[in-house]
GROMACS .gro file of C-alpha atoms in nm:
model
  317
    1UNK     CA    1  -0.920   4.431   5.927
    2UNK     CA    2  -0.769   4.391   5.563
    3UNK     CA    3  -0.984   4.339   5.262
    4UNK     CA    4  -0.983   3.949   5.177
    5UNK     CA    5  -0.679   3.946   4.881
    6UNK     CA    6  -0.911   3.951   4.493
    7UNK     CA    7  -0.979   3.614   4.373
    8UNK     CA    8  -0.746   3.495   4.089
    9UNK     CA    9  -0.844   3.292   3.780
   10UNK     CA   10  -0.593   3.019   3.779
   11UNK     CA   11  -0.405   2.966   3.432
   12UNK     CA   12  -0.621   2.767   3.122
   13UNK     CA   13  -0.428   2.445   3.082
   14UNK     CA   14  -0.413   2.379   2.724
   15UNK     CA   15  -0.524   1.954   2.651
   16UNK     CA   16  -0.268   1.781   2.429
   17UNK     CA   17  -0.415   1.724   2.106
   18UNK     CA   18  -0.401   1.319   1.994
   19UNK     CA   19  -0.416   1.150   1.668
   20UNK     CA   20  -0.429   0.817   1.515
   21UNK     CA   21  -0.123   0.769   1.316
   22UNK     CA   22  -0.127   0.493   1.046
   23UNK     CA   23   0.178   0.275   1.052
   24UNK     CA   24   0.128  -0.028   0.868
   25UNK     CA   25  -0.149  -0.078   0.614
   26UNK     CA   26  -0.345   0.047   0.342
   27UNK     CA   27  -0.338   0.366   0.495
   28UNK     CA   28   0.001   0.378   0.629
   29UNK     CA   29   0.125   0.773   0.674
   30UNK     CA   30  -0.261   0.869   0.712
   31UNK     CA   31  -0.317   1.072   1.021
   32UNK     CA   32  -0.676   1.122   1.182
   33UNK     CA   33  -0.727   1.367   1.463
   34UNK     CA   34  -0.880   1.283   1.778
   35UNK     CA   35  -1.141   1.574   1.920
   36UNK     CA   36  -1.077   1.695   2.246
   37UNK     CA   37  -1.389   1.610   2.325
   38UNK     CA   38  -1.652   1.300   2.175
   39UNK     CA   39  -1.583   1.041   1.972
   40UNK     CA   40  -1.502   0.889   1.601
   41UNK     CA   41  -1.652   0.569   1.485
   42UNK     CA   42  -1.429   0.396   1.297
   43UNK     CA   43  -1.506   0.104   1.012
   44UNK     CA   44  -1.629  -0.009   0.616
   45UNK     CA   45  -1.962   0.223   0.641
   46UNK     CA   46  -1.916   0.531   0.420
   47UNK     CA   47  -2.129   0.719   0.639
   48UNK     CA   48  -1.810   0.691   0.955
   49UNK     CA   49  -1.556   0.919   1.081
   50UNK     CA   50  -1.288   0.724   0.971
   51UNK     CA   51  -1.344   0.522   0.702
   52UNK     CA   52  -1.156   0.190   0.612
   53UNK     CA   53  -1.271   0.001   0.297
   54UNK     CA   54  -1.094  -0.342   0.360
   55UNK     CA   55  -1.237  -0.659   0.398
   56UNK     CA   56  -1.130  -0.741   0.756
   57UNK     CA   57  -1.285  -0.445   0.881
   58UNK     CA   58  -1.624  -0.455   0.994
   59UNK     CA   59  -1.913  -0.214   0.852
   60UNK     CA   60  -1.902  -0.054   1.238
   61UNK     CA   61  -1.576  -0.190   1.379
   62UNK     CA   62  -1.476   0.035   1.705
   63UNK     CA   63  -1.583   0.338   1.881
   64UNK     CA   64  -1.258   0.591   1.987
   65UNK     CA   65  -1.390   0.859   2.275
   66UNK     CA   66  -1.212   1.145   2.416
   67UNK     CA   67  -1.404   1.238   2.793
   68UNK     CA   68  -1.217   1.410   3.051
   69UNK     CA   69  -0.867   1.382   2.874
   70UNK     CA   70  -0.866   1.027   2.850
   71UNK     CA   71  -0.881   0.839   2.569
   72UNK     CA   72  -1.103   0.444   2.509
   73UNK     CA   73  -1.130   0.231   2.222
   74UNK     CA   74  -1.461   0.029   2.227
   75UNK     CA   75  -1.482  -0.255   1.986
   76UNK     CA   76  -1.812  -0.273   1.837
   77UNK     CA   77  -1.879  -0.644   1.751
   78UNK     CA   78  -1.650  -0.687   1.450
   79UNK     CA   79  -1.596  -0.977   1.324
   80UNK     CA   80  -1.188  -0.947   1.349
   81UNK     CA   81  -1.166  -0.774   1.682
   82UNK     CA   82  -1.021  -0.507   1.775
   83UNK     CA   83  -0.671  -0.557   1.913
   84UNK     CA   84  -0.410  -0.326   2.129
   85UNK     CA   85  -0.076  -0.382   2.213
   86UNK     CA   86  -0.110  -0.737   2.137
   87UNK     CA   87  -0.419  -0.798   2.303
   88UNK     CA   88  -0.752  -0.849   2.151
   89UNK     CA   89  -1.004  -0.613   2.366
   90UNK     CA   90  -1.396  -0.495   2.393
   91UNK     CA   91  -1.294  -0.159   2.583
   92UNK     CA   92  -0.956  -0.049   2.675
   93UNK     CA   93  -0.763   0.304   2.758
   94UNK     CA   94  -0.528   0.430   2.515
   95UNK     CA   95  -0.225   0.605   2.579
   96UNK     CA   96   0.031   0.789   2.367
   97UNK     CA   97   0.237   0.513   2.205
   98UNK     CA   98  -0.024   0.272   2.215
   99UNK     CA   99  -0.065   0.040   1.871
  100UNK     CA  100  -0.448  -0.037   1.778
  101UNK     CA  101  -0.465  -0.297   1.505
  102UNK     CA  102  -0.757  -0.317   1.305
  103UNK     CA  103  -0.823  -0.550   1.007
  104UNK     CA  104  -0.473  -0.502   0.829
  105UNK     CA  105  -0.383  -0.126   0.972
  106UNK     CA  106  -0.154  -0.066   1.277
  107UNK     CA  107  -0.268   0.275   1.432
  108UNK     CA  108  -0.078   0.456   1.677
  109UNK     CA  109  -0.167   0.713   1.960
  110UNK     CA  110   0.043   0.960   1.918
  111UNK     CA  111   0.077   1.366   2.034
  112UNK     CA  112   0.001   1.616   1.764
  113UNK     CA  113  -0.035   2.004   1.657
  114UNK     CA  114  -0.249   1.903   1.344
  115UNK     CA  115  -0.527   2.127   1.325
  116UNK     CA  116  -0.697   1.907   1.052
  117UNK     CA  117  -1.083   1.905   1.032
  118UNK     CA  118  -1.295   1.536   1.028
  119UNK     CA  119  -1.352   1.594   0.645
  120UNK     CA  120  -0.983   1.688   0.578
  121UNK     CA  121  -0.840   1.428   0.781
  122UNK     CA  122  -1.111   1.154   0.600
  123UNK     CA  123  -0.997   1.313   0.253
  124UNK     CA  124  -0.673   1.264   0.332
  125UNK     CA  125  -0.650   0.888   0.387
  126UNK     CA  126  -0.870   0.842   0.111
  127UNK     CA  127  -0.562   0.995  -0.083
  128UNK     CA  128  -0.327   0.785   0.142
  129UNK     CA  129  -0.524   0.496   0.018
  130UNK     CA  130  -0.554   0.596  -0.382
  131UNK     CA  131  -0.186   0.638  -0.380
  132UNK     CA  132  -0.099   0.298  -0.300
  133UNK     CA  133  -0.389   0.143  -0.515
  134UNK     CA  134  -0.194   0.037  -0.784
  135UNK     CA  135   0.027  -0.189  -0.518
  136UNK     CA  136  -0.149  -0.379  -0.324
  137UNK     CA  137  -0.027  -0.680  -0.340
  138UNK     CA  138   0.103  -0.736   0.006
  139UNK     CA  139  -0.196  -0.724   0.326
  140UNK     CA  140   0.078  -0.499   0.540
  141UNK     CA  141   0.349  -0.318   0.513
  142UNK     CA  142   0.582  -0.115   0.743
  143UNK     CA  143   0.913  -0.012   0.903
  144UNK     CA  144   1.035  -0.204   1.193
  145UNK     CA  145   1.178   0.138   1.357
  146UNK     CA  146   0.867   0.218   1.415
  147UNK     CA  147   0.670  -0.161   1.479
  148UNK     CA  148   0.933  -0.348   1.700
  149UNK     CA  149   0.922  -0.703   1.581
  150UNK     CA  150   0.857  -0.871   1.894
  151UNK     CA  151   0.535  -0.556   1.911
  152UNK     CA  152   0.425  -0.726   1.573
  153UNK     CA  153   0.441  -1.101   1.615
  154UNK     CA  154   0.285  -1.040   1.951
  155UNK     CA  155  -0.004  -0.879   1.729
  156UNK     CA  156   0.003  -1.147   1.494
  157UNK     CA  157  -0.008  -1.403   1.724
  158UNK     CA  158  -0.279  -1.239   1.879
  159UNK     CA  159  -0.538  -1.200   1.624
  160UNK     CA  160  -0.441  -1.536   1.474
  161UNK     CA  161  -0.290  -1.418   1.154
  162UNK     CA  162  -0.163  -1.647   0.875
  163UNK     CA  163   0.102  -1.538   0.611
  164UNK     CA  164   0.519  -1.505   0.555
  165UNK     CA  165   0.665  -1.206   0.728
  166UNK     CA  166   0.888  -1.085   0.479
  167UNK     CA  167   1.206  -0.850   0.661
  168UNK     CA  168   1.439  -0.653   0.549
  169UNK     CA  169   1.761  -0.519   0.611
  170UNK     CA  170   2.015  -0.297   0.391
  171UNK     CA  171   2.193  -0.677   0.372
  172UNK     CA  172   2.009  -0.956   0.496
  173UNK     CA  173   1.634  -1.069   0.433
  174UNK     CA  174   1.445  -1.296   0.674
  175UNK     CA  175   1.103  -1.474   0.665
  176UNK     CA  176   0.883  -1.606   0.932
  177UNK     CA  177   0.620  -1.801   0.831
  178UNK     CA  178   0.307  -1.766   1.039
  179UNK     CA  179   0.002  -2.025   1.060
  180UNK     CA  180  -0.299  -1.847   1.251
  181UNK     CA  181  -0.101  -1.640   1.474
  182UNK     CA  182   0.196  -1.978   1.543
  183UNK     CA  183   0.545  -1.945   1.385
  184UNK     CA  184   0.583  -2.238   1.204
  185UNK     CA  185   0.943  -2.165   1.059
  186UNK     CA  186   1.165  -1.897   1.013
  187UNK     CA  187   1.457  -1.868   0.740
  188UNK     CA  188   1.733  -1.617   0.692
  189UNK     CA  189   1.889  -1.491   0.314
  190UNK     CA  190   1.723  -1.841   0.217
  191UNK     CA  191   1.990  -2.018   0.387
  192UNK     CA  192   1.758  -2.381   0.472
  193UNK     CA  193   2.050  -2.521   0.632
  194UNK     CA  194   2.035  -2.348   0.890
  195UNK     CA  195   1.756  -2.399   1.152
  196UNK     CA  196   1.473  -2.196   1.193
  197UNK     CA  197   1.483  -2.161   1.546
  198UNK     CA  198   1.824  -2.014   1.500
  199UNK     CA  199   1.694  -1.811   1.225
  200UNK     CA  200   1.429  -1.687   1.431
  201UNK     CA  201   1.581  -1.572   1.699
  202UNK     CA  202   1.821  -1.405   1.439
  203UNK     CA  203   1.543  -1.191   1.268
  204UNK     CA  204   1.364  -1.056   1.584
  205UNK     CA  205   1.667  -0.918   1.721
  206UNK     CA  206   1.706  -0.666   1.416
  207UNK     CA  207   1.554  -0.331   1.516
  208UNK     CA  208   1.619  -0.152   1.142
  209UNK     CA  209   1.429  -0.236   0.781
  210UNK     CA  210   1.091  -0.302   0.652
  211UNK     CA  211   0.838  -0.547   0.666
  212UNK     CA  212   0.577  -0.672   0.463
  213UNK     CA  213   0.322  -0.956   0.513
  214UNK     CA  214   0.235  -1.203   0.236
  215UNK     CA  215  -0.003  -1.390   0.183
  216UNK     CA  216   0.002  -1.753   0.294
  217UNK     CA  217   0.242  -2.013   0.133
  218UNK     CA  218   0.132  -2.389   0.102
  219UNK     CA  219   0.416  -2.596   0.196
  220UNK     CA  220   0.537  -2.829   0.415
  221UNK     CA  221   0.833  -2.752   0.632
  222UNK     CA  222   1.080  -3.081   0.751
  223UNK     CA  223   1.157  -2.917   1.107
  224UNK     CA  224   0.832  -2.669   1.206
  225UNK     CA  225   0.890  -2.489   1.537
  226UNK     CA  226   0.649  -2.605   1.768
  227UNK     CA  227   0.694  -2.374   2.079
  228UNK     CA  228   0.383  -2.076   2.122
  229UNK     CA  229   0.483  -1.722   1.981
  230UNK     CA  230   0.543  -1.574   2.331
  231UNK     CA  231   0.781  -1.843   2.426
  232UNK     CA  232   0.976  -1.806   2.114
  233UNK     CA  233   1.008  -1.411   2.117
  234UNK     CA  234   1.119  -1.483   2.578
  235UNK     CA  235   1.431  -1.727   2.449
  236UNK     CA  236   1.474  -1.441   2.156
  237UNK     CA  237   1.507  -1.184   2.432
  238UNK     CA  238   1.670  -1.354   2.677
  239UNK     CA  239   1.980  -1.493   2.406
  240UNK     CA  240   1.980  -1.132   2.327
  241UNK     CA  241   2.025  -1.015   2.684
  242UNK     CA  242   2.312  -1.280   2.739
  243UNK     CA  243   2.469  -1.192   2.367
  244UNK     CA  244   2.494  -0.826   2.484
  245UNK     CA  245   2.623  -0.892   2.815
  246UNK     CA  246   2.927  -1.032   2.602
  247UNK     CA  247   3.037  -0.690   2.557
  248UNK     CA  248   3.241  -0.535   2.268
  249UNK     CA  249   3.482  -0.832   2.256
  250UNK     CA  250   3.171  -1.017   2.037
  251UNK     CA  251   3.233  -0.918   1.706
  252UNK     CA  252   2.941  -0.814   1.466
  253UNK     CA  253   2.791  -1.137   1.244
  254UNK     CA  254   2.984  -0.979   0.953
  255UNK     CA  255   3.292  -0.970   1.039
  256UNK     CA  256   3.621  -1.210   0.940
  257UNK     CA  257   3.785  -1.431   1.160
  258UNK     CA  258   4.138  -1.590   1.160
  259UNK     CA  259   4.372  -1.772   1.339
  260UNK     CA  260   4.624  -1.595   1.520
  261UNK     CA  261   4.975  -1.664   1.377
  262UNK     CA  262   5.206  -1.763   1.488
  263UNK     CA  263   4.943  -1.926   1.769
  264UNK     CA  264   5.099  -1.900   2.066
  265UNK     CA  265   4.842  -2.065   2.323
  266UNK     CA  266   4.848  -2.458   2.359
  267UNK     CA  267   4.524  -2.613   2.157
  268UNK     CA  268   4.566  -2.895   2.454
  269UNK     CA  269   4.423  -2.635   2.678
  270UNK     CA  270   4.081  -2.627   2.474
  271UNK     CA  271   3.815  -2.828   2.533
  272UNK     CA  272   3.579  -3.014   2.282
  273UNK     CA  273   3.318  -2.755   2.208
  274UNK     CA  274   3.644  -2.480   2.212
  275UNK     CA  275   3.847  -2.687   1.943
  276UNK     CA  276   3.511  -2.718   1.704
  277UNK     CA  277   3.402  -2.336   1.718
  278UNK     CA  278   3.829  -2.267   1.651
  279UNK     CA  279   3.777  -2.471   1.372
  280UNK     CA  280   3.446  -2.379   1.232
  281UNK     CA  281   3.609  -2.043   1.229
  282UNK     CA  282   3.920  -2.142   1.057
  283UNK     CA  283   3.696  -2.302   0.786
  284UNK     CA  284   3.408  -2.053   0.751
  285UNK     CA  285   3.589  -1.726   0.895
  286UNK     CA  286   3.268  -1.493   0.920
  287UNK     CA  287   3.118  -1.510   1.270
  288UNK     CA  288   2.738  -1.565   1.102
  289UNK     CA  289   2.856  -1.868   0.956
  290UNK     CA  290   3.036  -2.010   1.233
  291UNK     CA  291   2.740  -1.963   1.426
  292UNK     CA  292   2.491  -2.068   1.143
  293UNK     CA  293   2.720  -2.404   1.142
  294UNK     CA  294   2.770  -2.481   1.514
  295UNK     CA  295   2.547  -2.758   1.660
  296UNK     CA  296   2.601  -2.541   1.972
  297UNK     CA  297   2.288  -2.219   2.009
  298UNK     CA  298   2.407  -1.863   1.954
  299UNK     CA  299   2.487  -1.799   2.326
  300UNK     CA  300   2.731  -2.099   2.344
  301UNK     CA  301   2.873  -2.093   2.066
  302UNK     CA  302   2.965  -1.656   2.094
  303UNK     CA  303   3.110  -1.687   2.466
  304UNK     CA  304   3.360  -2.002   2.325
  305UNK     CA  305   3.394  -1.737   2.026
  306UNK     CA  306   3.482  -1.414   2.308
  307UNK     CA  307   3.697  -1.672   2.489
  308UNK     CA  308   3.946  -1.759   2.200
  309UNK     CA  309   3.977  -1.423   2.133
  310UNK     CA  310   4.020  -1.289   2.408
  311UNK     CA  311   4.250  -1.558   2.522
  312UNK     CA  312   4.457  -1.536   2.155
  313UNK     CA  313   4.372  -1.820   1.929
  314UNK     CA  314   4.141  -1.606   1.735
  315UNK     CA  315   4.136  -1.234   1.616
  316UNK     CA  316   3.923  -1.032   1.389
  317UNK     CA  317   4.037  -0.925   1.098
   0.00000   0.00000   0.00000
């Protein structure tokens, strides 16, 4: 009979190392390293793991522990809450990717080979936070690369945040105005003729800029949207969805319009709607403003804009 074959040590697996990357806030760019194993306490108190000195952030806020590989947030009676992915929580798992706000910072669980210590990573966001001292006028701040706005007004709307969402673009700059978490109105490039819902729905579609949240304004608006948050950002996505199914024949909002000349096609063959959009592009030849000025929504108004292209009344200059 054969000896029984040695026992092998099967191979160490090595745990992924987390952090908590800042990505909006006081202490946006700050990094704090999660242990493999225990936990951080994070809030006002000096005496913390991860300090935040900002009045919406309670003395002892929330409680992040590592067991076993997985990763909880625990809030810890704060006065604000403690909120992820849009929803405000008492105890939740966290995966990579997840976004934690807390008070006016939007942390992110991310994978990471930073060997920082606790007192180097606390060090550093105190420097994180000295740097942008001197500029503090605006609550939040970030990049809407890396906070989808839909991921941010769901946030907002969730822990019942009041202020004007300032956006932009390399061209264009929008504002929604928020009233405890409700968008109220929404304007594009200051352009008041236009209505906010179409504004709106304009804004949360970009997906490149920054964003910064300021402080509440006191004014009354002469046509507030009145829909919830969520249902505004589900008609957002879905006009999106049906804009993109439009396929390449929908020409960006910048560019020019004209009639095609000579114009061959009959204008009897257009209806109503067909012969106003024609027109409005005749008159206004960039495709923002012929949208901006149709009484018709976006989705209407592009697919009559596709068809007299594609169809020859219209081309693109």
């Amino acid at each position: 009979m054969e000896p029984p074959a040695p026992m092998t040590t099967p191979p160490t697996i090595q745990a992924r190392a987390f952090a908590l990357r800042f990505i909006s806030g006081k202490y946006q760019g700050g990094e704090f390293p999660l242990p493999e194993s225990g936990e951080i306490v994070i809030g006002r108190s000096s005496e913390l793991d991860m300090v935040l000195v900002e009045d919406m952030v309670s003395r002892r806020h929330a409680k992040v522990t590592v067991t076993s590989g997985q990763i909880f947030i625990q809030d810890l009676g704060s006065t604000n809450g403690s909120f992820v992915n849009g929803e405000k929580v008492k105890r939740a798992r966290l995966n990579e990717g997840d976004r934690i706000l807390i008070g006016t910072s939007i942390i992110k669980v991310v994978a990471t080979e930073n060997g920082q210590s606790l007192n180097e990573a606390k060090a550093h966001l105190e420097d994180v936070a000295a740097g942008k001292r001197t500029s503090q006028v605006r609550t939040m701040t970030g990049d809407i690369g890396e906070v989808p706005l839909p991921d941010l007004l769901q946030l907002f709307a969730a822990s019942k945040k009041s202020g004007t969402l300032v956006v932009r673009t390399d061209h264009d700059t929008g504002r929604i105005f928020l009233d405890r978490g409700q968008v109220v109105y929404a304007v594009v490039n200051e352009n008041y003729d236009v209505s906010p819902l179409k504004s709106f729905y304009r804004v949360v579609t970009w997906d490149h800029g920054t964003f910064d949240m300021e402080p509440p304004e006191q004014r009354d608006f002469h046509e507030p949207l009145t829909m919830s948050t969520e249902a505004l950002l589900m008609e957002a996505m879905r006009q999106l969805d049906e804009v993109r199914r439009l396929g390449p024949d929908m020409p960006p909002l910048a560019a020019e319009l004209q009639l095609s000349s000579p114009l061959i096609p009959p204008l009897s063959e257009l209806s109503t709607d067909e012969l106003d959009v024609l027109q409005l592009a005749h008159n206004h030849l960039r495709v923002e403003a012929v949208l901006n000025q149709s009484r018709m929504d976006d989705i209407e108004a592009s697919q009559i804009l596709v068809k007299l292209i594609r169809t020859g009344y219209l081309k693109v200059d």
